[in-house]
Short mmCIF file of C-alpha atoms and ligand atoms in Angstrom, two decimals:
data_model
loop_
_atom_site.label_atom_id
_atom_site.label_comp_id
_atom_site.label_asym_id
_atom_site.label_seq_id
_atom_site.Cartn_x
_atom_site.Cartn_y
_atom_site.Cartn_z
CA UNK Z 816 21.26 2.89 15.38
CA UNK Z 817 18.63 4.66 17.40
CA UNK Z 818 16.56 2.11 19.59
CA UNK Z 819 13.44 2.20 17.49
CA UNK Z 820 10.56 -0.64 17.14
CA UNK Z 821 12.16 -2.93 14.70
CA UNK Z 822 8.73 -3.37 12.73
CA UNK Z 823 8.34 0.00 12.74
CA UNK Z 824 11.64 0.59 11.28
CA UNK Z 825 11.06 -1.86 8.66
CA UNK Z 826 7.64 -1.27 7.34
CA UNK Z 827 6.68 0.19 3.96
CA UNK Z 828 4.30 3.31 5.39
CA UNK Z 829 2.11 4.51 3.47
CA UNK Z 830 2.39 5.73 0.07
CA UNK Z 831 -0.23 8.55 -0.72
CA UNK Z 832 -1.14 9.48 -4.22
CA UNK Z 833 0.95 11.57 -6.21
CA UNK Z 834 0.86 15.32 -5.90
CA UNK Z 835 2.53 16.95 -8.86
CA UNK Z 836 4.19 20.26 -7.48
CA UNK Z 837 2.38 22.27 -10.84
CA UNK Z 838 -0.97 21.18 -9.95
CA UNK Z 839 -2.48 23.30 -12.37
CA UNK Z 840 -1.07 22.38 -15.57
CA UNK Z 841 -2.40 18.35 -14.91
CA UNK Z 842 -5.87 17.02 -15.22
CA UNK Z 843 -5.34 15.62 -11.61
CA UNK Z 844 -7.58 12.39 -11.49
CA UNK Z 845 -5.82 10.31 -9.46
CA UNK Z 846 -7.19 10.92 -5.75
CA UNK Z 847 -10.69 11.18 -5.65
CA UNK Z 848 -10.76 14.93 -4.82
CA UNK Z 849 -13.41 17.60 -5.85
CA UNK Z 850 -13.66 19.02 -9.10
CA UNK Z 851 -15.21 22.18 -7.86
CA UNK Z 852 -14.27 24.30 -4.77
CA UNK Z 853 -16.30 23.98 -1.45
CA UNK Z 854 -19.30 26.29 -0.52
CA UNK Z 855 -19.06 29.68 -0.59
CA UNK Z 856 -19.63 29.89 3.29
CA UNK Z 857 -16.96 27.96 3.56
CA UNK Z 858 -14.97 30.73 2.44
CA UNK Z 859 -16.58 33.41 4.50
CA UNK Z 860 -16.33 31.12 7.68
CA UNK Z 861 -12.67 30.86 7.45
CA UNK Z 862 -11.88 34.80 6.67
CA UNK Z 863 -14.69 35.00 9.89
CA UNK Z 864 -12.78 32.77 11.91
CA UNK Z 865 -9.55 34.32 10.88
CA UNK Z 866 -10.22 37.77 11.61
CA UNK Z 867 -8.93 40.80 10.57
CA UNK Z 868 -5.72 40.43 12.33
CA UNK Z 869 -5.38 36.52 13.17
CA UNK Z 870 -6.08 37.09 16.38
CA UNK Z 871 -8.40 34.24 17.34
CA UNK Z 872 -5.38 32.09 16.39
CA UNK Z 873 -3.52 32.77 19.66
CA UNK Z 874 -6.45 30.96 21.32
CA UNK Z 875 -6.63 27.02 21.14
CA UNK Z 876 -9.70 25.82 19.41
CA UNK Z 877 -12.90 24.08 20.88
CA UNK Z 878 -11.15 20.57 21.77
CA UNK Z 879 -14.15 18.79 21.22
CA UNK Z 880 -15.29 20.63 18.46
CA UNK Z 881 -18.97 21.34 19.70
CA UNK Z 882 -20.05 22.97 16.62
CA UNK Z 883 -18.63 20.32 13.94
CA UNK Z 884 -20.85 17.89 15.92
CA UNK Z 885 -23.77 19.24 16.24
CA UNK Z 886 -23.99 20.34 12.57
CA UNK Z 887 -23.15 16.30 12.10
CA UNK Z 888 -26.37 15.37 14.38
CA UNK Z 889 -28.67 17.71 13.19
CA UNK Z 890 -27.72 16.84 9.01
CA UNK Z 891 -27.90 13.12 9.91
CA UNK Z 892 -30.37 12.82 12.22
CA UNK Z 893 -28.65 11.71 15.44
CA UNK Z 894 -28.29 12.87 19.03
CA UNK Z 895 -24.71 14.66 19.10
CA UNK Z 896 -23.12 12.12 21.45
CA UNK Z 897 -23.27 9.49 18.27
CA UNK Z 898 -21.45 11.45 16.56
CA UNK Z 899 -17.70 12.85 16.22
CA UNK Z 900 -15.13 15.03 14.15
CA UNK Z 901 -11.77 14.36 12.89
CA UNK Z 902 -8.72 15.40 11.65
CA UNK Z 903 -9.81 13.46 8.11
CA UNK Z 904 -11.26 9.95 8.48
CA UNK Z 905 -7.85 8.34 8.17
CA UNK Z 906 -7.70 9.34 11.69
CA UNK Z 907 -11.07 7.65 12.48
CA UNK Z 908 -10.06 4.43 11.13
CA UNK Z 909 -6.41 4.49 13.10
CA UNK Z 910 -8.20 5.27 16.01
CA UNK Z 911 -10.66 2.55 15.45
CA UNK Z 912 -8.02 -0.24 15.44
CA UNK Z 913 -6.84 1.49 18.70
CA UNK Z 914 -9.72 1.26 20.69
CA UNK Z 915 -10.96 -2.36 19.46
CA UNK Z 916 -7.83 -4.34 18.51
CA UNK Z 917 -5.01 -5.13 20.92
CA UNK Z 918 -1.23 -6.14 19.47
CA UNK Z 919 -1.81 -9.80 18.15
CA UNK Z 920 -5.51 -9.70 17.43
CA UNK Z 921 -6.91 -9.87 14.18
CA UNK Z 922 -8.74 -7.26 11.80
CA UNK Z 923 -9.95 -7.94 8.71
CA UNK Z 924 -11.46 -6.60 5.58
CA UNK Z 925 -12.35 -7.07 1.80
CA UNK Z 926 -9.36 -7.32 -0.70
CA UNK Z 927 -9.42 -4.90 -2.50
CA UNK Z 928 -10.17 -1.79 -0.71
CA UNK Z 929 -8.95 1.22 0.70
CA UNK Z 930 -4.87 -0.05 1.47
CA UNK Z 931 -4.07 2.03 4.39
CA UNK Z 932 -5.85 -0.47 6.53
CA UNK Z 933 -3.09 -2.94 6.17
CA UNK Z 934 -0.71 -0.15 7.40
CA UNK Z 935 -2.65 0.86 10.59
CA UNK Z 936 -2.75 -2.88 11.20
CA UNK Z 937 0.82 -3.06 11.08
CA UNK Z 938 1.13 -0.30 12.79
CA UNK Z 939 -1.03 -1.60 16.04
CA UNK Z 940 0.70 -5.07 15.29
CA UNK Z 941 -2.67 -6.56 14.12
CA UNK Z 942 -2.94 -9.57 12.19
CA UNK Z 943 -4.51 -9.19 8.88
CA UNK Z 944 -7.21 -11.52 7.66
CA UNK Z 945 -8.75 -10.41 4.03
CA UNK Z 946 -11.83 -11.91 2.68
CA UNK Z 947 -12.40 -11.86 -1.57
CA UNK Z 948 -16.10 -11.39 -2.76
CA UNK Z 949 -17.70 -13.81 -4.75
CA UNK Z 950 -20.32 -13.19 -7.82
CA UNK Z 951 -23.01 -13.97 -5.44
CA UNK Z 952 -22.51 -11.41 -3.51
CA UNK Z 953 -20.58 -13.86 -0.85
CA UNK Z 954 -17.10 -13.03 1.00
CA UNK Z 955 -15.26 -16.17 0.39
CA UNK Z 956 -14.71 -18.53 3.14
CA UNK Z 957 -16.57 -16.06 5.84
CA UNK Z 958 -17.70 -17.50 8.89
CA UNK Z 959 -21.11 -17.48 10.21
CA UNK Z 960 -19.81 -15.80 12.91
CA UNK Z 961 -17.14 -13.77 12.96
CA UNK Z 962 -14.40 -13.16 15.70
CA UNK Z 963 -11.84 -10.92 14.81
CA UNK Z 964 -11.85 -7.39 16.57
CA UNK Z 965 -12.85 -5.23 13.75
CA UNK Z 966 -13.82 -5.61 10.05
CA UNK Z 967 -13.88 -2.54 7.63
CA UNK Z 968 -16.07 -2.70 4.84
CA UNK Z 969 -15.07 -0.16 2.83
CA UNK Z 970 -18.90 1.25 1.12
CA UNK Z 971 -18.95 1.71 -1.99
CA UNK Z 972 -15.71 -0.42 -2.58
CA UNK Z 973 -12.25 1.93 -3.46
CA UNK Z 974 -10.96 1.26 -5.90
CA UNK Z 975 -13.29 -0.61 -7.85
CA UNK Z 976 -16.62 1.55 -7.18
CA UNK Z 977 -19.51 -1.11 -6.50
CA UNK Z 978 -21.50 -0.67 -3.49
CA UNK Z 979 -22.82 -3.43 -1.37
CA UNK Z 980 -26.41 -4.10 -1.29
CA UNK Z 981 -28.24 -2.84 1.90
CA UNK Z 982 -29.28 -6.56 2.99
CA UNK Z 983 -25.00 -7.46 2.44
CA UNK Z 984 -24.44 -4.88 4.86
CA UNK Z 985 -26.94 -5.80 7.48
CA UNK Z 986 -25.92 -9.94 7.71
CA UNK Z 987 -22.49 -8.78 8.14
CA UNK Z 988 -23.51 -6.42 11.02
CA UNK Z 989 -25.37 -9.20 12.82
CA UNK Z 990 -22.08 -11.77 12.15
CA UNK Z 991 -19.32 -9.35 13.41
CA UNK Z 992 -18.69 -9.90 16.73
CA UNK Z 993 -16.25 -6.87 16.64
CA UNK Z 994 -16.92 -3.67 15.27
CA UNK Z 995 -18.08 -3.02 11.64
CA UNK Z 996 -16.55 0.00 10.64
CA UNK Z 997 -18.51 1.17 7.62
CA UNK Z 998 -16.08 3.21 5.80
CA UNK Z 999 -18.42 5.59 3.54
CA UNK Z 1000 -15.92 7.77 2.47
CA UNK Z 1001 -17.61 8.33 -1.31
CA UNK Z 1002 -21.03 7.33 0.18
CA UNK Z 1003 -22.16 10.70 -1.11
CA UNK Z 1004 -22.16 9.79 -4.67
CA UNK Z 1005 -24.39 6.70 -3.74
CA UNK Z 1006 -28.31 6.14 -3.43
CA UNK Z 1007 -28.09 4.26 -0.36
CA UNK Z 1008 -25.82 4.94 2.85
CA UNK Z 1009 -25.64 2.47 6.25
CA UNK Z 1010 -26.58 5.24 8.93
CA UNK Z 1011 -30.00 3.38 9.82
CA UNK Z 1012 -27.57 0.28 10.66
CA UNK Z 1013 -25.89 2.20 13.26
CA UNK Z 1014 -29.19 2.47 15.22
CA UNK Z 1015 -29.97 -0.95 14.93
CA UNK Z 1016 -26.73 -2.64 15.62
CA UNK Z 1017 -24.38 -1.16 18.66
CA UNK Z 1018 -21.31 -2.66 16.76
CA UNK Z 1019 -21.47 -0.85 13.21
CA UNK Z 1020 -19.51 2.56 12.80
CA UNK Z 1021 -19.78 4.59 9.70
CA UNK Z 1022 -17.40 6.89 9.12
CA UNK Z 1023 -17.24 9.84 6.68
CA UNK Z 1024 -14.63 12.33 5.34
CA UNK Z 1025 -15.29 15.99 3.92
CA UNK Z 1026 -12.60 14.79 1.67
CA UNK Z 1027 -14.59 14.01 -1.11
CA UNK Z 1028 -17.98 15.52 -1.56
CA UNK Z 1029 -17.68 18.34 0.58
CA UNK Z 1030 -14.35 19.55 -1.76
CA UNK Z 1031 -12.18 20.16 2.20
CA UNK Z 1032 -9.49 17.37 1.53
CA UNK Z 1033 -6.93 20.28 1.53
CA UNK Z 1034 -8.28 21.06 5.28
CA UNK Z 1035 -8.23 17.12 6.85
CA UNK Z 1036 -11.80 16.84 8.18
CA UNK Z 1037 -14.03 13.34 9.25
CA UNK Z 1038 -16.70 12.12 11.06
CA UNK Z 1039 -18.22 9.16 12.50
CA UNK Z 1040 -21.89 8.20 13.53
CA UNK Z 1041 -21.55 5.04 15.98
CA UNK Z 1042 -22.98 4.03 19.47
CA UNK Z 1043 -22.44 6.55 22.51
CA UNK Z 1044 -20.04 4.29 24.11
CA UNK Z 1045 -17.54 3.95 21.02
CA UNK Z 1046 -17.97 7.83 20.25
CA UNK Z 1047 -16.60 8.20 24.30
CA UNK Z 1048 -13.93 5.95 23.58
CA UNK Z 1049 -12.78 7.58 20.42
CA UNK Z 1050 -12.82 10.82 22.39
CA UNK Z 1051 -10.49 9.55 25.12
CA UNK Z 1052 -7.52 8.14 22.24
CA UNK Z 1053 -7.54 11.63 20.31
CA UNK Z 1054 -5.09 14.20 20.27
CA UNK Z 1055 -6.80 16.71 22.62
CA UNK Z 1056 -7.10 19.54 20.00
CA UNK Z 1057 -7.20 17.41 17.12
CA UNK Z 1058 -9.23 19.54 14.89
CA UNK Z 1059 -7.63 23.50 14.23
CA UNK Z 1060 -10.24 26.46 14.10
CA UNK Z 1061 -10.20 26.80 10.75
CA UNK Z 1062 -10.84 23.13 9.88
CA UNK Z 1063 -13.94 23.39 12.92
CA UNK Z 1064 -15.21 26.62 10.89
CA UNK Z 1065 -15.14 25.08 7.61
CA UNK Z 1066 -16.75 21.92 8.26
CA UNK Z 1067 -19.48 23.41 10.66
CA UNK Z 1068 -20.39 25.77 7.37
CA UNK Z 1069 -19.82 22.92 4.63
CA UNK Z 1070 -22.29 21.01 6.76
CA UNK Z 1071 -24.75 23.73 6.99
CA UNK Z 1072 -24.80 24.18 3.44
CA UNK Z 1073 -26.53 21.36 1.78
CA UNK Z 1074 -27.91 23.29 -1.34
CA UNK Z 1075 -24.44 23.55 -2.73
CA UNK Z 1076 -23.46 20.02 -1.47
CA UNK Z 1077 -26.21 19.09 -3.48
CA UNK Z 1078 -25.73 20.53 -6.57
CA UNK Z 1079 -22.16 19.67 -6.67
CA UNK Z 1080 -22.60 15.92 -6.02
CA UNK Z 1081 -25.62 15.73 -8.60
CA UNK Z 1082 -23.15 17.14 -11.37
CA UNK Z 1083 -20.46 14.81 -10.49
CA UNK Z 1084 -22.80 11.82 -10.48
CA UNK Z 1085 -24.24 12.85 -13.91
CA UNK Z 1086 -20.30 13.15 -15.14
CA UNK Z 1087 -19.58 9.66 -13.60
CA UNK Z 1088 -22.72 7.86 -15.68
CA UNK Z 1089 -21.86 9.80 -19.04
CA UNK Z 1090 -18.25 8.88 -18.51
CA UNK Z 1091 -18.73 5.43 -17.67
CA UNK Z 1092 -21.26 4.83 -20.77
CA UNK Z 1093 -18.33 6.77 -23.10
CA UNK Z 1094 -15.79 4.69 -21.78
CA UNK Z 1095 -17.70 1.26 -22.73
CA UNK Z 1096 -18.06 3.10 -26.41
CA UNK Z 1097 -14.24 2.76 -26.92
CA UNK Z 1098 -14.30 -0.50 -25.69
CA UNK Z 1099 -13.39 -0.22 -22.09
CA UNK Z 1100 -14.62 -2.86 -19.45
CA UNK Z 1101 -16.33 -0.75 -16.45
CA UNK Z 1102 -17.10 -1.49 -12.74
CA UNK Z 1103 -20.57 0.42 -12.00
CA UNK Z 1104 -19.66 3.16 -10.05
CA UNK Z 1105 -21.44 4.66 -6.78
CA UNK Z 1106 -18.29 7.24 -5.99
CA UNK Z 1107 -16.53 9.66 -7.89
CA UNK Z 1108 -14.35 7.73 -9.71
CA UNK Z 1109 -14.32 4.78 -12.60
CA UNK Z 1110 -12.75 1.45 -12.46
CA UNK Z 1111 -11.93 0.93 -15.69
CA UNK Z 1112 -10.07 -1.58 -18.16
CA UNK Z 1113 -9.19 -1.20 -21.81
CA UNK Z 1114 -9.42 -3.50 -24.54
CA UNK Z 1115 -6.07 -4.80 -24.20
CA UNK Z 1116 -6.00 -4.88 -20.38
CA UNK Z 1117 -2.62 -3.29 -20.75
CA UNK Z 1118 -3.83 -0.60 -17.58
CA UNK Z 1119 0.40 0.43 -17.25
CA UNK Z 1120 0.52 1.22 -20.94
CA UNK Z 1121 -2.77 3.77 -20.48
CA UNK Z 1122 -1.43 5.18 -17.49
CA UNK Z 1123 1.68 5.91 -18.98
CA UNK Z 1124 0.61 7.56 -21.78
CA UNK Z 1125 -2.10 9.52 -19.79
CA UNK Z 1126 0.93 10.55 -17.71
CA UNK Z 1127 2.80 11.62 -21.22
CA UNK Z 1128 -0.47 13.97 -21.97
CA UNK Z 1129 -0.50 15.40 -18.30
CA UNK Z 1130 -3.68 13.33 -17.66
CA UNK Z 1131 -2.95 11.52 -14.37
CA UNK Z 1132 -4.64 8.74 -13.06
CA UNK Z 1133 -4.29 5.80 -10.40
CA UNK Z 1134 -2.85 2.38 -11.60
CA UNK Z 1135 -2.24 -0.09 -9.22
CA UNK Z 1136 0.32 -2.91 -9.18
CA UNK Z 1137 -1.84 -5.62 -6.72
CA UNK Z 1138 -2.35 -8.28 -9.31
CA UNK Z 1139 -6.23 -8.27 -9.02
CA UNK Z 1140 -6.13 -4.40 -10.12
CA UNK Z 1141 -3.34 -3.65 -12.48
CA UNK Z 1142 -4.98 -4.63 -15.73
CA UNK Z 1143 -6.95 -1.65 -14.90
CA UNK Z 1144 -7.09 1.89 -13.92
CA UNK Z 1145 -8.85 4.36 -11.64
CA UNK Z 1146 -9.77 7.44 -12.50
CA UNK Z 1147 -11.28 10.37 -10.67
CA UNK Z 1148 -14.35 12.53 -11.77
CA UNK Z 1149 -13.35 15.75 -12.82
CA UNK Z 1150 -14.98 18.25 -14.23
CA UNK Z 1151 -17.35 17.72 -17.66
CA UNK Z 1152 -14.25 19.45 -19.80
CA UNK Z 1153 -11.78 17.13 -17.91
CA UNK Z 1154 -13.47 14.40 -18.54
CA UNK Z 1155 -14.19 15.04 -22.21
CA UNK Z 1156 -10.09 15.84 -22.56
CA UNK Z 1157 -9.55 12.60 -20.99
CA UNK Z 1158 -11.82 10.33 -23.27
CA UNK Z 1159 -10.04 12.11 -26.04
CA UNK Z 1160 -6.76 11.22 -25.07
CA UNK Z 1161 -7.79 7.21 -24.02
CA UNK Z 1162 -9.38 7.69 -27.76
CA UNK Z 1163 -5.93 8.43 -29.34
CA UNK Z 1164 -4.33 6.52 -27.22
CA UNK Z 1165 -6.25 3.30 -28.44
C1 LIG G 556 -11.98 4.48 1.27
C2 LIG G 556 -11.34 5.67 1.89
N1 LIG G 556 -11.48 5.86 3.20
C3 LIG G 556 -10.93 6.92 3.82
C4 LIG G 556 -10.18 7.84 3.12
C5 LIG G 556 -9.52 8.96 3.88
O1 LIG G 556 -10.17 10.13 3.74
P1 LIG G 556 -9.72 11.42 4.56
O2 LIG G 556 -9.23 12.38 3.54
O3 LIG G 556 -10.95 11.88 5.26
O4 LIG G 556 -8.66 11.02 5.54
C6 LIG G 556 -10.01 7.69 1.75
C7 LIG G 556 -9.22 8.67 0.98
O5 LIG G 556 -8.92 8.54 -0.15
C8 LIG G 556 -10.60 6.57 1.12
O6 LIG G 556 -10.44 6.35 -0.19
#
C-alpha cells in the first residue's frame, strides 16, 4: 500500500453533478449553468488570444492575471489590490480554508449549502461546525461571538435559493471573529449583493464565479473582492500560473461586456419567476428564488419519484439524499422552451 494520508485515502471526495456524455439530447438542469452562450467578445477574445497559429500558447500567461483584475475593480468599484482571479471559485474557497484555518481548527457554515465545503474541510483537517436557520431569520444556537476561523455563508443559499437579508449579513460580519467568506456564486440573479460589507468590515470576503451568469463554467474562472491583506495572502497559496490565457482573455472580455451580461441575467430572472409561479399551479411547494435555479417540492413530496421520471424523459435535475432536501428537487433555469418542456413533463408526471 503506498504511504498515503490515511484520511485522505479514506474520504468520500467530491462528487460533482452529472455530465451526461450526449449533452445535447438532455434538458441539462441539474448544475446551475447558463442557458445561453457567453458574450460575443468572448468569442473574439479567445480566437484573438489564440492567434492564427497558436503561437502565444508557447508563452506562459500573465501569472497574476493583471487584466482579469482590473476589469474586476473597475466593474465593482474597488482599487485592484481588493480584488483577485481564479481558476473557478472552488479554488477561492479551498484557498480560503488554507490561509485562515490551521489542521484542528474549526470552520463552519449553514446546513444546507453549497457541500464541497465539508470536503475542503476535510481536506485541511478542519473541524466542521454547521449552524440550521430558524424562521426568524436566526442560525440556531449561534454565539454572540463567534470563534471559529472561517464561516461561509453561502448568498443566496444553494440549494434552496433564499437570500439573506442585508441586515443578516451585516450582524454576522460584526460576530465573526474569523473570516466571512460571502460565497455569491448566483448573486447575479439577486437584487442585493454584500460588496459594500467588504469595505466596512476587514474580515468579510465575497467571492464570485463566471460560472453562472457570465455562461464560462466550461473555462473555470472566479473572483474575490476582500481586504488588501487577504487578497496578498491568497496570492502567495496559488498555483503561480493558475489562470491559462484563454481563461484571462475570456473573463477580461465577459467582464467588459455588461450589456449582454445584462440582458442574459434579466431573461433568466424573468424565466425563474414564471417558472416558480407555474410550478405552485400544479401544486408544487417553492423556495423563493434569488439564483438560477428552483427549490421545489411536489404534492406528494416523493422528490426521488420526480427525478426519476424526469431522468426517464431526458429532463435531468438535482435530487439530493441529505434528509432535510430529498423530499425535494433542484432544478436549473434553462431556457423559456426548456422550461415550458419541463413543466409539461412534471404535469404528466403528476
Ligand atoms: C454555492 C457555490 N459556490 C461556488 C461554486 C463553484 O463555482 P465555480 O464554478 O466558480 O468553481 C458553486 C458551483 O456550483 C456553487 O454552487
Amino acid at each position: 500500500m503506498l504511504p498515503l494520508r490515511p484520511d485522505i485515502r479514506n474520504m468520500t471526495g467530491y462528487v460533482p453533478g452529472f455530465q451526461p456524455k450526449d449533452g445535447q439530447k438532455w434538458i441539462k438542469l441539474n448544475t446551475n449553468e447558463n442557458p445561453y452562450p457567453p458574450s460575443p467578445k468572448v468569442v473574439e477574445a479567445l480566437l484573438a488570444e489564440i492567434g492564427a497559429d497558436g503561437g502565444n500558447l508557447r508563452q506562459y500567461p500573465d501569472a497574476a492575471s493583471q487584466a482579469g483584475r482590473e476589469a474586476g475593480a473597475r466593474l465593482y468599484g474597488f482599487d485592484p489590490s481588493w480584488v483577485i482571479l481564479a481558476n473557478g471559485s472552488d479554488e477561492l474557497l479551498n484557498n480560503l480554508i488554507r490561509a485562515f484555518a490551521d489542521a484542528g481548527e474549526e470552520v463552519a457554515y449553514v446546513h444546507p449549502s453549497y457541500s464541497y465545503y465539508s470536503t475542503l474541510a476535510e481536506i485541511q483537517g478542519a473541524r466542521v461546525k454547521t449552524f440550521t436557520l430558524t424562521q426568524d431569520w436566526e442560525l440556531d444556537g449561534f454565539p454572540e461571538r463567534y470563534s471559529g476561523k472561517l464561516f461561509f455563508l453561502t448568498n443566496p443559499n444553494a440549494p434552496l435559493g433564499y437570500a439573506f437579508p442585508g441586515a443578516f449579513i451585516e450582524d454576522l460580519a460584526g460576530r465573526v471573529e474569523g473570516a466571512l467568506v460571502v460565497d455569491e456564486a448566483y448573486v447575479d440573479f439577486a437584487d442585493e449583493n454584500s460588496l459594500e460589507l467588504v469595505r466596512k468590515f476587514e474580515n468579510v470576503i465575497v467571492t464570485r464565479t463566471l460560472s453562472k451568469s457570465y455562461s464560462l463554467a466550461g473555462m473555470r474562472l472566479g473572483l474575490a473582492i476582500a481586504h488588501p491583506e487577504v487578497i496578498s495572502a491568497l496570492d502567495k497559496i496559488r498555483d503561480h500560473y493558475n489562470l491559462d490565457r484563454l481563461a484571462q482573455a475570456a473573463a477580461t472580455a465577459a467582464l467588459g461586456d455588461q450589456a449582454y451580461f445584462r440582458n442574459c441575467v434579466a431573461r433568466i430572472r424573468a424565466t425563474r419567476d414564471w417558472f416558480s409561479t407555474e410550478l405552485q399551479v400544479i401544486g408544487y411547494g417553492v423556495v423563493p428564488s434569488q439564483g438560477n435555479y428552483v427549490f421545489a417540492t411536489p404534492p406528494d413530496r416523493d422528490g426521488k419519484r420526480v427525478y426519476e421520471a424526469l431522468y426517464a424523459r431526458r429532463i435531468l435535475v438535482r435530487h439530493f439524499s441529505d434528509p432535510v432536501l430529498v423530499h425535494g428537487l433542484r432544478i436549473s433555469i434553462g431556457t423559456r422552451e426548456e422550461m415550458e418542456k419541463t413543466l409539461a413533463a412534471l404535469r404528466e408526471i403528476g
